[in-house]
PDB file of C-alpha atoms in Angstrom:
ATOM      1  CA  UNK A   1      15.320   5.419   6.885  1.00 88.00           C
ATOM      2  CA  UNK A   2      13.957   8.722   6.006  1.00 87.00           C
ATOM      3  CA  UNK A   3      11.733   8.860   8.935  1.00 84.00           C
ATOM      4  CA  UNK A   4      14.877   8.327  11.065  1.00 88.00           C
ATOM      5  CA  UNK A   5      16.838  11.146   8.641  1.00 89.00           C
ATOM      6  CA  UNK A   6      14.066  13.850   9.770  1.00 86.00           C
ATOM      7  CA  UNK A   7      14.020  12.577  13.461  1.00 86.00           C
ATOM      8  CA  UNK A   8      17.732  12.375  13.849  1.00 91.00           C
ATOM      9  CA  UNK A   9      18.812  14.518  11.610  1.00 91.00           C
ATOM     10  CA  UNK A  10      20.826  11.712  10.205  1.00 94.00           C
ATOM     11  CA  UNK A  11      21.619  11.461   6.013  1.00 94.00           C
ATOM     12  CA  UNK A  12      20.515   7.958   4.316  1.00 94.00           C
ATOM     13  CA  UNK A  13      20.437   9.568   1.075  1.00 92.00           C
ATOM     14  CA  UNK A  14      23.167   7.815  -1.086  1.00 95.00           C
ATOM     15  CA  UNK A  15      21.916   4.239   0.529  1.00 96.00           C
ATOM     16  CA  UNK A  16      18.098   5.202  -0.416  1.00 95.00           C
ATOM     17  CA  UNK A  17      18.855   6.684  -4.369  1.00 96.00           C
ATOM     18  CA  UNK A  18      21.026   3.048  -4.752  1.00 96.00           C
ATOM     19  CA  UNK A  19      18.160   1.122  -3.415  1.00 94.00           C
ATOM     20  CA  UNK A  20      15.748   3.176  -5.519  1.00 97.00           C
ATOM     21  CA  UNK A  21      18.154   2.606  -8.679  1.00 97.00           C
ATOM     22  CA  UNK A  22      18.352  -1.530  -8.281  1.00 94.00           C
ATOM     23  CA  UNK A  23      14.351  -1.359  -7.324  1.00 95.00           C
ATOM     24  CA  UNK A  24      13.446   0.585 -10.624  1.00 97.00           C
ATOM     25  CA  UNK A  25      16.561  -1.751 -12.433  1.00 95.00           C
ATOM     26  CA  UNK A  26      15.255  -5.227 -11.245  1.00 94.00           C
ATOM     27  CA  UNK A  27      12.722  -5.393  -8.979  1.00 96.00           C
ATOM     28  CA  UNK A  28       9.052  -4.490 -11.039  1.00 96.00           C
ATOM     29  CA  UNK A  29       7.578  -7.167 -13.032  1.00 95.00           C
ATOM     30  CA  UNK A  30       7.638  -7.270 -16.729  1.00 94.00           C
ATOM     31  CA  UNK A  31       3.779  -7.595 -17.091  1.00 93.00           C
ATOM     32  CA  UNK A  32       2.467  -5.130 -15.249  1.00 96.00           C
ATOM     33  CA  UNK A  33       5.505  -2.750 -14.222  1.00 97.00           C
ATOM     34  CA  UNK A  34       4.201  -3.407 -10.568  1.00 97.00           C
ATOM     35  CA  UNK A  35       7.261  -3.631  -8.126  1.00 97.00           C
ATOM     36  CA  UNK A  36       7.617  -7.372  -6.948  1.00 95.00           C
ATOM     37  CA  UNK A  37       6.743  -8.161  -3.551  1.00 92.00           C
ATOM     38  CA  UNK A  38       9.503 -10.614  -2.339  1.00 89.00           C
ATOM     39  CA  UNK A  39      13.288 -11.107  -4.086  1.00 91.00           C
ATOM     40  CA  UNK A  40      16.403 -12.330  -2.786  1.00 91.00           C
ATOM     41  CA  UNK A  41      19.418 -10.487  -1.454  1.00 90.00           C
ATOM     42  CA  UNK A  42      20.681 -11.090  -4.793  1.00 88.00           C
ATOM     43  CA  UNK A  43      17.644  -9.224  -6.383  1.00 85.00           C
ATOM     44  CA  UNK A  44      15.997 -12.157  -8.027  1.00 89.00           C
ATOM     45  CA  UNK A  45      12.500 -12.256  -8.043  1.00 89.00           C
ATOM     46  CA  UNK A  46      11.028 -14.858  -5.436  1.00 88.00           C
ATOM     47  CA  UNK A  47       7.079 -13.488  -5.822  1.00 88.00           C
ATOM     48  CA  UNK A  48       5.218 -11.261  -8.077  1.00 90.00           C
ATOM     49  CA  UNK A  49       2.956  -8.108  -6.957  1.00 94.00           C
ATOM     50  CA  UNK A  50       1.219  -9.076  -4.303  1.00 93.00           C
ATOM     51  CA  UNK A  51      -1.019  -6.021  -3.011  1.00 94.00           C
ATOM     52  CA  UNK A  52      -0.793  -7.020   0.614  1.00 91.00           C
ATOM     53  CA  UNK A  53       2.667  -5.989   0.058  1.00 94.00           C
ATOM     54  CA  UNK A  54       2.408  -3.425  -2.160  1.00 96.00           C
ATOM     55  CA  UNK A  55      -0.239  -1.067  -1.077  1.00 97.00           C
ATOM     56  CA  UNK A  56       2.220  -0.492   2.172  1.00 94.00           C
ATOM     57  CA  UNK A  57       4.868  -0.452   0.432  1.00 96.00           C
ATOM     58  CA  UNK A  58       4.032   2.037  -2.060  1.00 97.00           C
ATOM     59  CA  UNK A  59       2.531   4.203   1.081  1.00 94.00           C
ATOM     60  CA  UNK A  60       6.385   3.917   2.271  1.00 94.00           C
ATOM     61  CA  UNK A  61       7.692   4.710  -1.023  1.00 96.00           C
ATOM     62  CA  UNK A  62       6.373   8.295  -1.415  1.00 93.00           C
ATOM     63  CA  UNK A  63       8.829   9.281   0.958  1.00 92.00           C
ATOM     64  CA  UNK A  64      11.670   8.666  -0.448  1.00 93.00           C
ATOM     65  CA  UNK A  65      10.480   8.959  -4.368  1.00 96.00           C
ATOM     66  CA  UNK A  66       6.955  10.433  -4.577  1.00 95.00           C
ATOM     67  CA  UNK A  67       6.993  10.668  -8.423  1.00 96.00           C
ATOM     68  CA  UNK A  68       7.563   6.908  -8.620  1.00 98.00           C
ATOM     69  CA  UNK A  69       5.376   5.904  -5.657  1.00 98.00           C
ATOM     70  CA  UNK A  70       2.722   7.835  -7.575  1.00 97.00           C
ATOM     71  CA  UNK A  71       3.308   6.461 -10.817  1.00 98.00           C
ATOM     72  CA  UNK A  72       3.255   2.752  -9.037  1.00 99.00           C
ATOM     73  CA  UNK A  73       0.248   3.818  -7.184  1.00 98.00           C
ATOM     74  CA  UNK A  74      -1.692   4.614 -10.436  1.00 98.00           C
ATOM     75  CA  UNK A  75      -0.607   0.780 -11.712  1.00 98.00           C
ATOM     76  CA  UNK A  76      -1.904  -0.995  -8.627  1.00 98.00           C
ATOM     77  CA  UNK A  77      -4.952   0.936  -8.544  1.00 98.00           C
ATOM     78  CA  UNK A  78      -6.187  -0.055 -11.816  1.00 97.00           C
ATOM     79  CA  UNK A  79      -4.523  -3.938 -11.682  1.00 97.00           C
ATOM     80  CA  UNK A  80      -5.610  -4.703  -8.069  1.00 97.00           C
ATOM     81  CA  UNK A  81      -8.702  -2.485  -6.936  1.00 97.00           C
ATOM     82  CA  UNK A  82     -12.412  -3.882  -7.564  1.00 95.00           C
ATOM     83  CA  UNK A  83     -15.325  -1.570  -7.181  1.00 95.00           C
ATOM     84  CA  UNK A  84     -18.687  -2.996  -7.605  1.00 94.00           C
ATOM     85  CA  UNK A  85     -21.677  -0.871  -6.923  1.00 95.00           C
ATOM     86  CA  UNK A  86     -20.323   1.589  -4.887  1.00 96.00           C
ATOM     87  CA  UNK A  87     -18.257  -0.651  -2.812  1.00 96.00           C
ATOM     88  CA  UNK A  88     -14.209  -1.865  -2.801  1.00 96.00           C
ATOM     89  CA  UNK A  89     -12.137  -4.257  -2.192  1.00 95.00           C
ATOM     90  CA  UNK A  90      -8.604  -5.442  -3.768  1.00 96.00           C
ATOM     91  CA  UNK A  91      -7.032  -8.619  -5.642  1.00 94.00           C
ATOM     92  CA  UNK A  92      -4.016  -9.864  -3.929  1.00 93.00           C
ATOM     93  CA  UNK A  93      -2.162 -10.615  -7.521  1.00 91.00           C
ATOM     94  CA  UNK A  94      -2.406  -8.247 -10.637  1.00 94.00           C
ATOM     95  CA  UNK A  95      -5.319  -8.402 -13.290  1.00 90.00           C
ATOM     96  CA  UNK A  96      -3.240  -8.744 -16.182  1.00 85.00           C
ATOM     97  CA  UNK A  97      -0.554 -11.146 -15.391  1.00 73.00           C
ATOM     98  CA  UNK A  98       2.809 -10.981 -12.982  1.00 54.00           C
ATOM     99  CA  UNK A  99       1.969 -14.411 -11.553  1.00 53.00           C
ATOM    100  CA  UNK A 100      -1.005 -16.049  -9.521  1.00 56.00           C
ATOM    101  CA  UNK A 101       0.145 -16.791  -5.266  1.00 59.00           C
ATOM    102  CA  UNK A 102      -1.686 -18.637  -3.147  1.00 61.00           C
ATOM    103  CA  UNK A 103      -3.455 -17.242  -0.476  1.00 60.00           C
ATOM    104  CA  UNK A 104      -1.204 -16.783   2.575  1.00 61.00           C
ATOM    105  CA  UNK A 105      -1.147 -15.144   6.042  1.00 58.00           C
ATOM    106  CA  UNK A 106      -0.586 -11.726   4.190  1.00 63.00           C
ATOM    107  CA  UNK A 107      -3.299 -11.889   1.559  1.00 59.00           C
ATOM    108  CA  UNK A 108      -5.790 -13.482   4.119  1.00 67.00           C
ATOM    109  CA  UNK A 109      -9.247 -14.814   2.588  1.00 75.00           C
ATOM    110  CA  UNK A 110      -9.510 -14.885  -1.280  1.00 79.00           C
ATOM    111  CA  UNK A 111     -12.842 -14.111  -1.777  1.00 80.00           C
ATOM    112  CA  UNK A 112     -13.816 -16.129  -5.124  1.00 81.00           C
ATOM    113  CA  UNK A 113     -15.307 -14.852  -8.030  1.00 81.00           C
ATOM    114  CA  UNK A 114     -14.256 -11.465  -6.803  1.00 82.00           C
ATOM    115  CA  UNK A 115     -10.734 -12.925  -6.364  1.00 84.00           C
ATOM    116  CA  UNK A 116     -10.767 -10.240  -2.944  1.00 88.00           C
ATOM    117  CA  UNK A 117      -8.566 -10.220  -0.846  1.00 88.00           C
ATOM    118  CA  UNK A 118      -8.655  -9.351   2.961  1.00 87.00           C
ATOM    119  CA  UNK A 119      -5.428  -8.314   3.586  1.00 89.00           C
ATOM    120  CA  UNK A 120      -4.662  -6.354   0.454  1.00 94.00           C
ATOM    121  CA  UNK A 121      -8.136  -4.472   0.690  1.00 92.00           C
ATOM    122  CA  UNK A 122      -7.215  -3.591   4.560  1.00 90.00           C
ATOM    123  CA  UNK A 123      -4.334  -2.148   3.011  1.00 94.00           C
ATOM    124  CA  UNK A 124      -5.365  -0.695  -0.181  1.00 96.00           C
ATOM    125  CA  UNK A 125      -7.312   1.646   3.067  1.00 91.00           C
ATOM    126  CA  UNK A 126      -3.528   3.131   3.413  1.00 93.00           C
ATOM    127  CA  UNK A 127      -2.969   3.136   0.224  1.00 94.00           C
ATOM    128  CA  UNK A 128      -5.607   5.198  -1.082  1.00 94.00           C
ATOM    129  CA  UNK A 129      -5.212   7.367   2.283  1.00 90.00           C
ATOM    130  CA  UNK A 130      -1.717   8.333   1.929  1.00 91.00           C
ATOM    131  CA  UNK A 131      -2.321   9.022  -2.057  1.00 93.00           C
ATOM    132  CA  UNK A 132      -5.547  10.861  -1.570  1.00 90.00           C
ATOM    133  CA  UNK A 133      -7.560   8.811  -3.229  1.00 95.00           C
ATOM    134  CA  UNK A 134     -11.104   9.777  -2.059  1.00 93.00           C
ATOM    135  CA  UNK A 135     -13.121   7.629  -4.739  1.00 97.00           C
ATOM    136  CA  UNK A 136     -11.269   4.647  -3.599  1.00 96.00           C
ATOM    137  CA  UNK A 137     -11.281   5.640   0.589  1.00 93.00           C
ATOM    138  CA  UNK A 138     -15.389   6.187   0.204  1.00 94.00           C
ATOM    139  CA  UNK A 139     -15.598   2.647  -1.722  1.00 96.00           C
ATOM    140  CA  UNK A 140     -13.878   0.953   0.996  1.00 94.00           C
ATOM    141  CA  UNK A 141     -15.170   3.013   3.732  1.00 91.00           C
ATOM    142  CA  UNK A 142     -18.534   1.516   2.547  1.00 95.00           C
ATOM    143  CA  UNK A 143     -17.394  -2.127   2.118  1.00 93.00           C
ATOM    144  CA  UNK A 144     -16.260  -1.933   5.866  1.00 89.00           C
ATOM    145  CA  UNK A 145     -18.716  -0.729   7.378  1.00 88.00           C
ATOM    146  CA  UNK A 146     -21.177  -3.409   5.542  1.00 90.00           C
ATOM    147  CA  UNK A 147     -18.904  -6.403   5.274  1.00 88.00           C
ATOM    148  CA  UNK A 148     -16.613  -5.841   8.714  1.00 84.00           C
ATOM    149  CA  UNK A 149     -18.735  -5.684  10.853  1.00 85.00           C
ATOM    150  CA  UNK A 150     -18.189  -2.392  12.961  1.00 83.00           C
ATOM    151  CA  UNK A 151     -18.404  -2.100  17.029  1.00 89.00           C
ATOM    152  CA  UNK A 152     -19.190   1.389  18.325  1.00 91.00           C
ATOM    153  CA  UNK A 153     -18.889   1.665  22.375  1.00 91.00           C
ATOM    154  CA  UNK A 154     -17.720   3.772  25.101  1.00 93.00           C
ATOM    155  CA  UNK A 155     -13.920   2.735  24.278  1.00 89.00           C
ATOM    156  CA  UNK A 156     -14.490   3.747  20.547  1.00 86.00           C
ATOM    157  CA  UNK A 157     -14.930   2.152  17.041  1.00 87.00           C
ATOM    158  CA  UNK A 158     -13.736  -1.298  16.105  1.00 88.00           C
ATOM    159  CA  UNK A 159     -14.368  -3.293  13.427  1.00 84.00           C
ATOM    160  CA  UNK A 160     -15.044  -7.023  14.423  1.00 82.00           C
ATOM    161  CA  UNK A 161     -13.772  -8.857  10.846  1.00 83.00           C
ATOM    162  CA  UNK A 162     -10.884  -6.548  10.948  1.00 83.00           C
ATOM    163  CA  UNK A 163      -8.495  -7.652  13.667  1.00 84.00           C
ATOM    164  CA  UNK A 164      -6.748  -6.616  15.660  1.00 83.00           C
ATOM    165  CA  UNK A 165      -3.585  -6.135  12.286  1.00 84.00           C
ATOM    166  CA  UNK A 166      -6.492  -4.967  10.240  1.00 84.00           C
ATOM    167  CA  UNK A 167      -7.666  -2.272  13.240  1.00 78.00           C
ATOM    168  CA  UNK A 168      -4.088  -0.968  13.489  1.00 84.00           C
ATOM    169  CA  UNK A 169      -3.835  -0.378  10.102  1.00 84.00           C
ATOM    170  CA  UNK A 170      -7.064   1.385   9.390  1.00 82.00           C
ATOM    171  CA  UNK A 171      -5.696   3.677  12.178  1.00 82.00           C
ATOM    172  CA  UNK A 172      -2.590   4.309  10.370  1.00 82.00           C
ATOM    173  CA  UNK A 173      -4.201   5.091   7.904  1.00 80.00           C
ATOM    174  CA  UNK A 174      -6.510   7.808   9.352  1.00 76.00           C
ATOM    175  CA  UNK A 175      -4.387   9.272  11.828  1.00 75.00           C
ATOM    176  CA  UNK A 176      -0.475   9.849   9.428  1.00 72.00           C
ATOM    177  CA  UNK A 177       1.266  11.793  12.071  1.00 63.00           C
ATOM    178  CA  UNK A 178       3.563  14.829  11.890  1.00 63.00           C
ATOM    179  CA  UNK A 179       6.705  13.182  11.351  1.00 69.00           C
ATOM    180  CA  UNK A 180       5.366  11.135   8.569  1.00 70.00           C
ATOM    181  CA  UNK A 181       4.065  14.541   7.067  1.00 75.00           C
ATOM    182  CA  UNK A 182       7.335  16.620   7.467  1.00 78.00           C
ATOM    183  CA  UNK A 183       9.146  13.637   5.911  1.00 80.00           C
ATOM    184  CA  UNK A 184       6.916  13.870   3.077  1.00 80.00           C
ATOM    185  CA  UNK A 185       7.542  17.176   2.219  1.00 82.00           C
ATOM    186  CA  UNK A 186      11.021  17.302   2.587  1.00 82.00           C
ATOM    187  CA  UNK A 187      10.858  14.607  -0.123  1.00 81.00           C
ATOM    188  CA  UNK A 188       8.593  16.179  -2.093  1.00 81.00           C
ATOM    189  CA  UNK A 189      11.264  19.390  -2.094  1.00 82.00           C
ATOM    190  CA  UNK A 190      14.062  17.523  -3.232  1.00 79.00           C
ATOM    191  CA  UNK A 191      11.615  16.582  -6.199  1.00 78.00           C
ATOM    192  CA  UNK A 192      10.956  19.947  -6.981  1.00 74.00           C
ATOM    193  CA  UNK A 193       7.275  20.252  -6.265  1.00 63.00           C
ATOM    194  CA  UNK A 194       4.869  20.474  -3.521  1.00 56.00           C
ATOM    195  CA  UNK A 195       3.381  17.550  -1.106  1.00 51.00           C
TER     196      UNK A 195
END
């Protein structure tokens, strides 16, 4: 919505501070204070944090609350990201609680022992991107270019284990355009602080 309110010129405003106010109401889990990654249209939790979800979501989020997106960003970083020796990856489900899933087509592989997951260490990438979160982008730039195998040619840079989901969003999340950045400070304004 507030990508289309800068393109457009259109106002979502009221519709984004009520879904922000029911979000902050009923929609983060009691253990961790992580917002839950599925509910009903009735708000009741269906699924805990699930950081396939959330990383993206929270990358979303800054535009329409930075101060909370932050704030939620801090929480997943230190329930969900691993770094071992230099390198990263990211849980699926919360340290501490807010309920165990099963690995799904979001989440990907599980990794045991590590309990890492595919998809939510793909999209921790965008997470730490949008936050500017160097430790954690150099930690995961080193896991992928060990553990995903990475194909340099004439057409460009791929990596292999990636995907093609996993290649798109490792591109998102080195290439944020202009609107996305105009967006963010307009947000940022009505906060009362810089981007």
């Amino acid at each position: 919505l507030r990508l289309g309110d800068v393109a457009l010129g259109s106002d979502h405003g009221a519709t984004i501070e009520r879904w922000l106010a029911e979000a902050k109401a009923r929609l983060l889990d009691p253990q961790t204070g992580l917002l839950i990654s599925s509910y009903t249209l009735e708000g009741e939790r269906l699924q805990g944090p699930e950081g396939s979800t959330l990383w993206m979501s929270l990358h979303n989020l800054r535009l329409v609350d930075p101060d909370f997106a932050h704030a939620q960003y801090r929480l997943a970083r230190g329930e969900l990201a691993i770094e071992v020796a230099g390198f990263g990856f990211a849980r699926e489900w919360p340290r501490h609680g807010g309920g165990l899933g099963s690995a799904d087509v979001d989440s990907g592989p599980v990794v045991p022992i590590l309990d890492a997951s595919a998809g939510s260490s793909g999209l921790w990438f965008l997470g730490a991107a949008s936050f500017g979160d160097q430790d954690g982008l150099a930690s995961l730039q080193r896991s992928l270019e060990l553990f995903a195998f990475p194909d340099r040619d004439a057409s460009g840079l791929r990596y292999r284990a990636a995907g093609a989901m996993g290649n798109a969003v490792l591109f998102a999340a080195r290439s944020v355009g202009p609107l996305w950045r105009l967006a963010s400070e307009q947000s940022s304004r009505r906060q009362g602080h810089g981007a």
